[in-house]
Amino acid sequence: MRGCDMPFVASRRAMAGALLPALLLSACATAGSPAGAPRPHYPAVDVAAEGETAPVGTAKADAADDPAIWRNAANPAASLVLGTDKKAGLYVYGLDGRVRDFSPAGALNNVDLREVRMADGSTRILVAASDRNDRAVPKIALFWLDGATARLSAQEPIAFLPAGHAPAEAYGFCMGGPRATGEVARAYVVLKDGTVSESRLVERSGRIAAEELRQVKFATQSEGCVVDDATGTLYVAEEDVGIWKVPLAEGTLVASALARVGEADGLVDDVEGLAIARQGSKGWLVVSSQGDNAYALFDLETGKSAGRFRVSGGSLGATSETDGVEVLLGDFGPQFPEGLFVAQDGDNAPLAQNFKLVSWRAIRTALGLR
C-alpha cells in the first residue's frame, strides 16, 4: 500500500453560507484478512503496565473505548486521564486510576482535548467527543475541564456541535491546533461510513461553534484518527485496510497510504486507535493492531516501522482487543518520567473494561528508540 498516492476530487456545495470543497477519496486498496481466515500473530516485545484505571461502570459489555491525556505542567503527578464508556458517558481519572469525575452523557465514542486560547486571553481545557446518542445525526459533545479540580464543567455537555452529513453515525474523533486566525482548534469527526469531516472551531461570545470546511471519504469503515500539528498531517485508520496520511495544507490535498494490513509493518485488522508520541523533531505514530493484541510504531520522519510491543506481564496483566490509545511525552512524575501511554483494555475480566497506563520510558527502552 506504500506509494499509493491519490488526489482528492473536489466538488462544491453551500456550507455555512459559503461554497466549500467536499473532498472525496477513492481507495486503491482492498480489505485485510478474509472472513474466517486465521489472523497472523507478529512478533512484539512485552512491556508491563504500571497503572490502570478503575473499571468503567458498564459491566459485561464492550464499553470502554478511547482515552485522552491532560498533562499538568505545574504538578505532573496531578495529570489526568479521560476515558469514554461508550454506553454511559465520560470519566476523568487521576494517574492513580481513581475516578475524579464522571459525566453521564451517554454514547460518547472517541474523546480528545486541547488547551485553547480564548478571546479574553485565558487558556482553557476544551474536551470534545464524538456523540452517538443519535445514530443518524452526527454531533460533537463539548466539555470544559478544570485541571485544578479534575472536574468537568457540568454533568452534561456544554454544547453539541454539528459534524458532517446526516444520516450518518459519528464514530472516530480527534482535534488539531488552529490553522487560521480566529480559530481555537480544528475538529475531525470520522463517520462510520468512512467520511472524515473537518471543522474549524471558533469562539463566539465565550461559546465554541463549529464551521464545517471539507470532507474526505475513505472506502470502508474507519475510526481512529490523530493530527500531527508539527507537520500539519492527519492520520486515519481504515479498519480493514490500513493507515492513511492526509496533509492539511490548504488547496488540493493528496492522501497517501502509510501502511497496510498484512504487510511487513505488522498491522492486523482491525486497525484501531492512533496516537502520536512527539518530542521536538523526533516522533512516532502509535497504532493499535487490534487483531493480534499489539501496538505498532512508525517513524514520522521516514514512515517506516519502528517496532511493535504488547502490554503484557506484571501484576496488572495484559491488554487485548484495544480500541483507543493515547500517548503524551514529558514528565508525569516518578512513575512516568518520560511520558505516558494509555490503552483501552478489552478484557479486564472478571471486572468491566478499563484503561492501562504504561511508562513511555519502558516502551522506548524495550524498542531501542532514540
Short mmCIF file of C-alpha atoms in Angstrom, two decimals:
data_model
loop_
_atom_site.label_atom_id
_atom_site.label_comp_id
_atom_site.label_asym_id
_atom_site.label_seq_id
_atom_site.Cartn_x
_atom_site.Cartn_y
_atom_site.Cartn_z
CA MET A 1 0.00 0.00 0.00
CA ARG A 2 3.02 2.28 0.19
CA GLY A 3 3.36 4.65 -2.69
CA CYS A 4 -0.39 4.60 -3.49
CA ASP A 5 -1.00 8.36 -3.80
CA MET A 6 -4.48 9.56 -4.60
CA PRO A 7 -5.57 13.10 -5.44
CA PHE A 8 -8.79 14.32 -3.88
CA VAL A 9 -11.57 15.15 -6.33
CA ALA A 10 -13.27 18.32 -5.22
CA SER A 11 -16.91 19.25 -5.64
CA ARG A 12 -18.53 22.36 -4.29
CA ARG A 13 -21.62 22.91 -2.16
CA ALA A 14 -23.08 25.62 0.02
CA MET A 15 -21.99 25.23 3.63
CA ALA A 16 -22.31 27.76 6.46
CA GLY A 17 -23.20 30.40 3.90
CA ALA A 18 -20.18 29.80 1.67
CA LEU A 19 -19.10 27.43 -1.06
CA LEU A 20 -16.58 24.99 0.40
CA PRO A 21 -14.91 21.93 -1.13
CA ALA A 22 -16.16 18.47 -0.32
CA LEU A 23 -13.27 16.12 -0.83
CA LEU A 24 -13.80 12.52 -1.85
CA LEU A 25 -11.20 9.79 -1.75
CA SER A 26 -11.31 6.59 -3.78
CA ALA A 27 -9.33 3.89 -2.01
CA CYS A 28 -6.83 1.88 -4.04
CA ALA A 29 -6.52 -0.93 -1.52
CA THR A 30 -8.61 -3.99 -0.77
CA ALA A 31 -9.73 -5.20 2.63
CA GLY A 32 -7.47 -7.07 5.04
CA SER A 33 -7.94 -10.59 6.38
CA PRO A 34 -10.64 -12.59 4.56
CA ALA A 35 -13.62 -13.59 6.68
CA GLY A 36 -12.83 -16.70 8.69
CA ALA A 37 -9.11 -16.66 7.84
CA PRO A 38 -6.72 -17.05 10.81
CA ARG A 39 -5.11 -13.75 11.75
CA PRO A 40 -1.32 -13.54 11.92
CA HIS A 41 0.43 -13.01 15.25
CA TYR A 42 3.50 -10.90 14.56
CA PRO A 43 6.47 -10.68 16.96
CA ALA A 44 6.40 -7.92 19.57
CA VAL A 45 8.32 -7.12 22.75
CA ASP A 46 6.48 -7.23 26.08
CA VAL A 47 6.08 -4.13 28.23
CA ALA A 48 4.30 -4.24 31.60
CA ALA A 49 1.59 -1.79 32.59
CA GLU A 50 2.45 0.30 35.64
CA GLY A 51 -1.05 1.54 36.38
CA GLU A 52 -4.69 1.10 35.47
CA THR A 53 -7.94 2.96 35.88
CA ALA A 54 -10.96 1.82 37.80
CA PRO A 55 -13.29 -0.20 35.55
CA VAL A 56 -15.98 1.67 33.64
CA GLY A 57 -19.49 1.41 35.01
CA THR A 58 -20.93 -0.68 32.20
CA ALA A 59 -20.25 -4.31 33.07
CA LYS A 60 -20.24 -7.39 30.83
CA ALA A 61 -20.13 -5.32 27.66
CA ASP A 62 -17.74 -3.76 25.17
CA ALA A 63 -17.92 -0.33 26.78
CA ALA A 64 -14.57 1.39 27.46
CA ASP A 65 -13.28 2.85 24.23
CA ASP A 66 -10.95 5.84 23.94
CA PRO A 67 -8.63 7.81 26.26
CA ALA A 68 -7.21 11.34 26.28
CA ILE A 69 -4.43 12.78 28.46
CA TRP A 70 -4.02 16.20 30.09
CA ARG A 71 -0.57 16.93 31.48
CA ASN A 72 -0.39 19.23 34.48
CA ALA A 73 2.79 21.17 33.75
CA ALA A 74 2.88 22.70 37.24
CA ASN A 75 2.42 19.36 39.00
CA PRO A 76 2.98 16.48 36.55
CA ALA A 77 1.92 13.78 39.04
CA ALA A 78 -1.50 15.51 39.21
CA SER A 79 -2.11 15.00 35.48
CA LEU A 80 -5.38 13.47 34.31
CA VAL A 81 -6.63 10.73 32.00
CA LEU A 82 -10.07 10.93 30.41
CA GLY A 83 -11.83 7.85 29.05
CA THR A 84 -15.14 7.08 27.39
CA ASP A 85 -17.68 4.47 28.38
CA LYS A 86 -19.41 4.39 25.02
CA LYS A 87 -22.65 3.22 26.61
CA ALA A 88 -22.71 5.64 29.53
CA GLY A 89 -20.51 8.75 29.35
CA LEU A 90 -17.11 10.26 30.10
CA TYR A 91 -14.72 9.58 33.01
CA VAL A 92 -11.92 11.70 34.47
CA TYR A 93 -9.20 9.68 36.26
CA GLY A 94 -6.10 10.59 38.23
CA LEU A 95 -2.81 8.85 37.47
CA ASP A 96 -3.60 6.59 40.42
CA GLY A 97 -6.54 5.29 38.36
CA ARG A 98 -9.22 6.57 40.72
CA VAL A 99 -12.30 8.28 39.29
CA ARG A 100 -12.22 12.05 39.78
CA ASP A 101 -15.38 12.89 37.85
CA PHE A 102 -17.98 11.36 35.52
CA SER A 103 -20.47 12.81 33.06
CA PRO A 104 -23.46 10.53 32.29
CA ALA A 105 -23.56 11.86 28.74
CA GLY A 106 -24.46 8.54 27.15
CA ALA A 107 -22.94 7.16 23.98
CA LEU A 108 -19.67 9.06 23.59
CA ASN A 109 -17.20 7.10 21.47
CA ASN A 110 -13.85 8.87 20.94
CA VAL A 111 -12.51 11.77 23.02
CA ASP A 112 -9.75 14.34 22.61
CA LEU A 113 -8.74 17.55 24.37
CA ARG A 114 -6.83 20.74 23.70
CA GLU A 115 -5.71 23.72 25.71
CA VAL A 116 -7.25 26.62 23.79
CA ARG A 117 -6.64 30.36 23.90
CA MET A 118 -9.80 32.39 24.45
CA ALA A 119 -10.52 35.93 23.28
CA ASP A 120 -10.09 37.31 26.82
CA GLY A 121 -6.54 35.92 26.92
CA SER A 122 -7.33 32.99 29.21
CA THR A 123 -6.37 29.41 28.45
CA ARG A 124 -8.97 26.70 28.97
CA ILE A 125 -9.02 22.93 28.52
CA LEU A 126 -11.53 22.04 25.81
CA VAL A 127 -12.70 18.41 25.80
CA ALA A 128 -14.66 17.08 22.83
CA ALA A 129 -16.07 13.67 21.93
CA SER A 130 -17.93 12.03 19.08
CA ASP A 131 -21.57 11.71 20.15
CA ARG A 132 -23.51 8.59 19.10
CA ASN A 133 -26.69 9.08 21.09
CA ASP A 134 -28.48 9.72 17.81
CA ARG A 135 -27.01 7.31 15.25
CA ALA A 136 -28.49 9.30 12.36
CA VAL A 137 -27.30 12.82 13.35
CA PRO A 138 -23.53 13.14 13.88
CA LYS A 139 -22.51 15.58 16.61
CA ILE A 140 -19.56 16.62 18.75
CA ALA A 141 -20.17 16.88 22.51
CA LEU A 142 -18.16 19.62 24.24
CA PHE A 143 -16.98 20.00 27.84
CA TRP A 144 -14.64 22.28 29.75
CA LEU A 145 -12.16 20.55 32.08
CA ASP A 146 -10.87 22.25 35.23
CA GLY A 147 -7.36 20.91 35.70
CA ALA A 148 -7.11 22.18 39.29
CA THR A 149 -10.21 20.36 40.50
CA ALA A 150 -10.15 17.48 37.99
CA ARG A 151 -13.81 18.17 37.29
CA LEU A 152 -15.75 18.66 34.09
CA SER A 153 -17.64 21.94 33.81
CA ALA A 154 -21.04 20.24 34.11
CA GLN A 155 -22.57 16.79 34.29
CA GLU A 156 -23.93 17.30 30.79
CA PRO A 157 -22.01 18.60 27.75
CA ILE A 158 -21.90 22.37 27.44
CA ALA A 159 -22.79 22.13 23.74
CA PHE A 160 -23.43 19.79 20.84
CA LEU A 161 -21.91 20.83 17.51
CA PRO A 162 -22.94 19.52 14.09
CA ALA A 163 -20.39 17.23 12.46
CA GLY A 164 -20.83 16.08 8.88
CA HIS A 165 -23.77 14.93 6.83
CA ALA A 166 -26.90 13.18 8.04
CA PRO A 167 -28.00 10.48 8.15
CA ALA A 168 -24.68 9.18 9.47
CA GLU A 169 -23.14 7.96 12.71
CA ALA A 170 -20.37 9.89 14.45
CA TYR A 171 -17.63 7.38 15.27
CA GLY A 172 -14.00 8.43 15.47
CA PHE A 173 -12.80 11.83 16.62
CA CYS A 174 -9.63 13.89 17.04
CA MET A 175 -8.57 17.53 17.24
CA GLY A 176 -5.72 19.55 15.86
CA GLY A 177 -4.40 23.00 16.63
CA PRO A 178 -5.78 26.17 14.99
CA ARG A 179 -4.70 26.67 11.40
CA ALA A 180 -6.13 30.14 10.72
CA THR A 181 -6.80 33.40 12.55
CA GLY A 182 -9.91 33.29 14.70
CA GLU A 183 -9.82 29.55 15.37
CA VAL A 184 -9.26 27.84 18.69
CA ALA A 185 -8.81 24.37 17.14
CA ARG A 186 -9.73 22.08 14.26
CA ALA A 187 -12.04 19.09 14.76
CA TYR A 188 -12.13 15.87 12.74
CA VAL A 189 -15.14 13.55 13.03
CA VAL A 190 -14.86 10.13 11.39
CA LEU A 191 -18.30 8.95 10.35
CA LYS A 192 -18.89 5.21 10.32
CA ASP A 193 -19.22 5.18 6.52
CA GLY A 194 -15.59 6.30 6.15
CA THR A 195 -16.24 10.02 5.72
CA VAL A 196 -13.98 12.36 7.71
CA SER A 197 -15.45 15.80 8.31
CA GLU A 198 -13.11 18.70 9.14
CA SER A 199 -14.47 21.73 11.02
CA ARG A 200 -12.88 24.85 12.38
CA LEU A 201 -13.78 25.58 15.99
CA VAL A 202 -14.26 29.27 16.75
CA GLU A 203 -15.21 31.28 19.82
CA ARG A 204 -18.33 33.40 19.72
CA SER A 205 -19.08 35.39 22.87
CA GLY A 206 -17.37 32.81 25.05
CA ARG A 207 -19.02 29.83 23.35
CA ILE A 208 -17.47 27.38 20.89
CA ALA A 209 -19.05 26.96 17.45
CA ALA A 210 -18.16 24.71 14.51
CA GLU A 211 -17.86 25.66 10.85
CA GLU A 212 -17.51 22.69 8.54
CA LEU A 213 -14.75 23.10 5.95
CA ARG A 214 -14.31 19.95 3.89
CA GLN A 215 -14.58 16.19 3.86
CA VAL A 216 -12.52 13.22 2.80
CA LYS A 217 -14.16 9.85 2.07
CA PHE A 218 -12.47 6.51 2.62
CA ALA A 219 -13.91 3.39 1.05
CA THR A 220 -14.78 1.39 4.16
CA GLN A 221 -15.39 1.76 7.90
CA SER A 222 -12.80 3.96 9.61
CA GLU A 223 -12.43 5.21 13.17
CA GLY A 224 -9.03 6.08 14.63
CA CYS A 225 -7.53 9.45 13.76
CA VAL A 226 -4.85 11.79 15.07
CA VAL A 227 -3.32 15.10 13.98
CA ASP A 228 0.40 15.81 13.99
CA ASP A 229 0.48 19.58 14.46
CA ALA A 230 4.24 19.71 13.85
CA THR A 231 3.80 18.68 10.21
CA GLY A 232 0.15 19.57 9.66
CA THR A 233 -0.81 15.98 8.89
CA LEU A 234 -3.96 13.99 9.67
CA TYR A 235 -3.61 10.20 10.08
CA VAL A 236 -6.69 7.99 9.67
CA ALA A 237 -7.13 4.26 10.36
CA GLU A 238 -9.31 2.44 7.83
CA GLU A 239 -10.03 -0.59 9.97
CA ASP A 240 -9.66 -3.46 7.48
CA VAL A 241 -7.21 -1.71 5.16
CA GLY A 242 -4.51 0.26 6.96
CA ILE A 243 -3.34 3.79 7.75
CA TRP A 244 -3.65 6.89 5.56
CA LYS A 245 -1.85 10.21 5.91
CA VAL A 246 -3.54 13.41 4.75
CA PRO A 247 -1.54 16.66 4.63
CA LEU A 248 -3.74 19.51 5.81
CA ALA A 249 -2.34 22.30 3.64
CA GLU A 250 -4.99 24.47 2.02
CA GLY A 251 -5.95 23.80 -1.57
CA THR A 252 -5.75 20.46 -3.32
CA LEU A 253 -4.99 17.68 -0.86
CA VAL A 254 -3.42 14.31 -1.56
CA ALA A 255 -3.75 11.26 0.67
CA SER A 256 -1.10 8.56 0.69
CA ALA A 257 -1.02 5.16 2.31
CA LEU A 258 1.38 4.76 5.21
CA ALA A 259 0.92 1.06 5.99
CA ARG A 260 -1.38 -1.77 5.01
CA VAL A 261 -2.91 -4.63 6.97
CA GLY A 262 -0.97 -7.85 6.45
CA GLU A 263 2.24 -6.32 5.19
CA ALA A 264 5.66 -6.45 6.88
CA ASP A 265 4.74 -3.45 9.02
CA GLY A 266 2.81 -5.82 11.25
CA LEU A 267 -0.76 -4.49 11.24
CA VAL A 268 -3.54 -7.00 11.88
CA ASP A 269 -7.12 -5.89 11.34
CA ASP A 270 -8.88 -4.19 12.87
CA VAL A 271 -6.56 -1.18 12.81
CA GLU A 272 -7.96 0.91 15.64
CA GLY A 273 -6.64 3.76 17.80
CA LEU A 274 -3.89 6.13 16.64
CA ALA A 275 -1.67 8.38 18.77
CA ILE A 276 1.45 10.47 18.25
CA ALA A 277 4.49 10.49 20.51
CA ARG A 278 6.49 13.57 19.61
CA GLN A 279 9.43 15.30 21.23
CA GLY A 280 10.98 18.05 19.18
CA SER A 281 11.80 16.92 15.65
CA LYS A 282 11.52 13.23 16.53
CA GLY A 283 8.21 11.43 16.65
CA TRP A 284 6.33 8.17 16.21
CA LEU A 285 2.82 7.17 15.22
CA VAL A 286 1.50 4.55 17.66
CA VAL A 287 -1.19 2.23 16.30
CA SER A 288 -3.48 -0.35 17.90
CA SER A 289 -3.07 -3.57 15.90
CA GLN A 290 -6.20 -4.99 17.45
CA GLY A 291 -6.20 -8.32 15.61
CA ASP A 292 -3.09 -9.59 17.40
CA ASN A 293 -3.34 -7.53 20.61
CA ALA A 294 -0.28 -5.43 19.84
CA TYR A 295 0.83 -1.86 19.13
CA ALA A 296 2.89 -0.86 16.09
CA LEU A 297 5.11 2.20 15.85
CA PHE A 298 6.01 4.14 12.71
CA ASP A 299 8.74 6.75 12.43
CA LEU A 300 7.00 10.02 11.48
CA GLU A 301 10.01 11.25 9.50
CA THR A 302 10.61 8.16 7.38
CA GLY A 303 7.22 6.44 7.57
CA LYS A 304 8.97 3.15 8.30
CA SER A 305 8.16 0.65 11.01
CA ALA A 306 9.87 1.40 14.34
CA GLY A 307 8.88 -1.81 16.12
CA ARG A 308 5.96 -3.47 17.89
CA PHE A 309 5.11 -4.10 21.54
CA ARG A 310 2.44 -5.73 23.66
CA VAL A 311 1.25 -4.71 27.11
CA SER A 312 1.85 -7.96 28.94
CA GLY A 313 3.30 -9.30 32.16
CA GLY A 314 3.47 -7.65 35.53
CA SER A 315 0.85 -7.64 38.24
CA LEU A 316 -1.77 -5.81 36.17
CA GLY A 317 -1.87 -8.31 33.30
CA ALA A 318 -2.12 -7.81 29.56
CA THR A 319 -4.27 -5.67 27.30
CA SER A 320 -6.30 -7.20 24.50
CA GLU A 321 -8.61 -6.10 21.70
CA THR A 322 -7.60 -2.47 22.23
CA ASP A 323 -9.77 0.22 20.67
CA GLY A 324 -8.46 3.65 21.63
CA VAL A 325 -4.90 4.63 22.58
CA GLU A 326 -3.21 7.88 23.58
CA VAL A 327 0.37 8.89 24.33
CA LEU A 328 1.96 12.11 25.54
CA LEU A 329 5.65 12.65 26.16
CA GLY A 330 7.04 14.68 29.05
CA ASP A 331 7.36 14.43 32.81
CA PHE A 332 4.36 12.80 34.51
CA GLY A 333 6.05 12.27 37.86
CA PRO A 334 8.27 9.46 39.18
CA GLN A 335 6.17 6.62 37.78
CA PHE A 336 6.08 8.03 34.24
CA PRO A 337 9.18 10.24 33.96
CA GLU A 338 9.39 10.45 30.16
CA GLY A 339 5.77 10.17 29.13
CA LEU A 340 2.55 8.22 29.42
CA PHE A 341 0.88 5.69 27.10
CA VAL A 342 -2.76 4.75 27.77
CA ALA A 343 -4.59 1.85 26.11
CA GLN A 344 -8.15 0.61 26.41
CA ASP A 345 -8.26 -2.99 27.67
CA GLY A 346 -10.97 -5.04 26.00
CA ASP A 347 -10.76 -7.90 28.52
CA ASN A 348 -10.29 -6.90 32.13
CA ALA A 349 -12.17 -9.93 33.49
CA PRO A 350 -13.65 -10.52 35.96
CA LEU A 351 -14.16 -6.75 36.14
CA ALA A 352 -15.51 -4.40 33.47
CA GLN A 353 -13.19 -2.98 30.82
CA ASN A 354 -10.72 -0.27 31.79
CA PHE A 355 -7.61 1.59 30.64
CA LYS A 356 -3.99 0.52 31.28
CA LEU A 357 -1.19 3.06 31.91
CA VAL A 358 2.32 2.35 30.61
CA SER A 359 5.57 4.27 31.03
CA TRP A 360 6.91 5.67 27.75
CA ARG A 361 10.42 5.06 29.10
CA ALA A 362 9.62 1.34 29.30
CA ILE A 363 8.33 1.33 25.71
CA ARG A 364 11.27 3.36 24.41
CA THR A 365 13.80 1.12 26.16
CA ALA A 366 12.16 -2.12 25.02
CA LEU A 367 12.13 -0.98 21.38
CA GLY A 368 15.54 0.69 21.48
CA LEU A 369 14.15 4.06 20.36
CA ARG A 370 16.47 7.03 20.36
#
